[in-house]
Amino acid sequence: MQSVVHTPAQAASGIVLASSRRAFMGRTTGTLSAVAVALLAGKDALAEGMAGDTAKDVSILNVALGLEHEAINAYQLGAGSGLLAKGVLDVAVQFQGHHKAHRDALIATIQKLGGNPVMEKKLDDYAKSLKADTLRSQADVLDLATRLELGAINAYLGVIPAFGSKDLAKVAARLAADETMHFTVLTSALGRPLPAGALSFGA
């Protein structure tokens, strides 16, 4: 499949997506506490006795949760568009499942911290913000998903330097690894070359 040329509407959508992920990185780098990451990793015992700014952690995790809600609904829009071939649709649904697992982990962590998880918006709201009405082909759907995944990669990689413990940083790296897998598959499906240089992500 050939690379697609972005329409003005798609370009505008890309600016919105990039902005939301820059906001996530700006609010998380150096601020997410060890206790929040331990809970996110499912290490409740490790979290016991740790100090942390609970309110700030909940705020940061809710930003991440909002991005996962967005990704889940983006894949839903693609799946329901009728534009995806059967094999591509199967992969899209699988990737959506990964994002649902991320969502569930974030919700559980926020609740353990005593916070209220941000609510998912209606599908129509995501359709409007993601410019779903501009999707005309399978390539358009994959292009949108690729941009979402690239933003998620850089967002999750951006928080890793905040952690002094390798164990606590591992969960952020695992999330980034999922997004990198998605980005790689989607890029190949679009017929685009993978990044030519090393250390291409998180710069």
PDB file of C-alpha atoms in Angstrom, residues 27-28 31-33 35-36 39 51-63 109-118:
ATOM      1  CA  ARG A  27       2.506  16.791  33.275  1.00  0.00           C
ATOM      2  CA  THR A  28       4.191  13.452  33.929  1.00  0.00           C
ATOM      3  CA  THR A  31       6.276  13.931  38.794  1.00  0.00           C
ATOM      4  CA  LEU A  32       4.656  10.477  38.826  1.00  0.00           C
ATOM      5  CA  SER A  33       5.470   8.915  42.188  1.00  0.00           C
ATOM      6  CA  VAL A  35       3.879   4.331  44.620  1.00  0.00           C
ATOM      7  CA  ALA A  36       1.672   5.076  41.596  1.00  0.00           C
ATOM      8  CA  LEU A  39       0.399   0.030  41.724  1.00  0.00           C
ATOM      9  CA  ALA A  51       5.414   8.137  49.936  1.00  0.00           C
ATOM     10  CA  GLY A  52       3.690   9.887  47.083  1.00  0.00           C
ATOM     11  CA  ASP A  53       1.573  12.871  46.097  1.00  0.00           C
ATOM     12  CA  THR A  54      -1.709  11.022  45.584  1.00  0.00           C
ATOM     13  CA  ALA A  55      -3.656  13.919  44.091  1.00  0.00           C
ATOM     14  CA  LYS A  56      -0.924  14.641  41.561  1.00  0.00           C
ATOM     15  CA  ASP A  57      -0.585  10.955  40.693  1.00  0.00           C
ATOM     16  CA  VAL A  58      -4.319  10.658  40.063  1.00  0.00           C
ATOM     17  CA  SER A  59      -4.259  13.736  37.840  1.00  0.00           C
ATOM     18  CA  ILE A  60      -1.365  12.388  35.776  1.00  0.00           C
ATOM     19  CA  LEU A  61      -2.824   8.901  35.471  1.00  0.00           C
ATOM     20  CA  ASN A  62      -6.148  10.362  34.384  1.00  0.00           C
ATOM     21  CA  VAL A  63      -4.389  12.153  31.511  1.00  0.00           C
ATOM     22  CA  THR A 109      -4.473   2.129  39.875  1.00  0.00           C
ATOM     23  CA  ILE A 110      -6.459   5.365  40.094  1.00  0.00           C
ATOM     24  CA  GLN A 111      -9.078   3.648  42.242  1.00  0.00           C
ATOM     25  CA  LYS A 112      -6.420   2.151  44.540  1.00  0.00           C
ATOM     26  CA  LEU A 113      -5.099   5.673  45.029  1.00  0.00           C
ATOM     27  CA  GLY A 114      -8.588   6.797  46.037  1.00  0.00           C
ATOM     28  CA  GLY A 115      -9.219   8.784  42.874  1.00  0.00           C
ATOM     29  CA  ASN A 116     -12.022   8.901  40.348  1.00  0.00           C
ATOM     30  CA  PRO A 117     -11.091   7.660  36.858  1.00  0.00           C
ATOM     31  CA  VAL A 118     -11.902  10.093  34.065  1.00  0.00           C
TER      32      VAL A 118
END
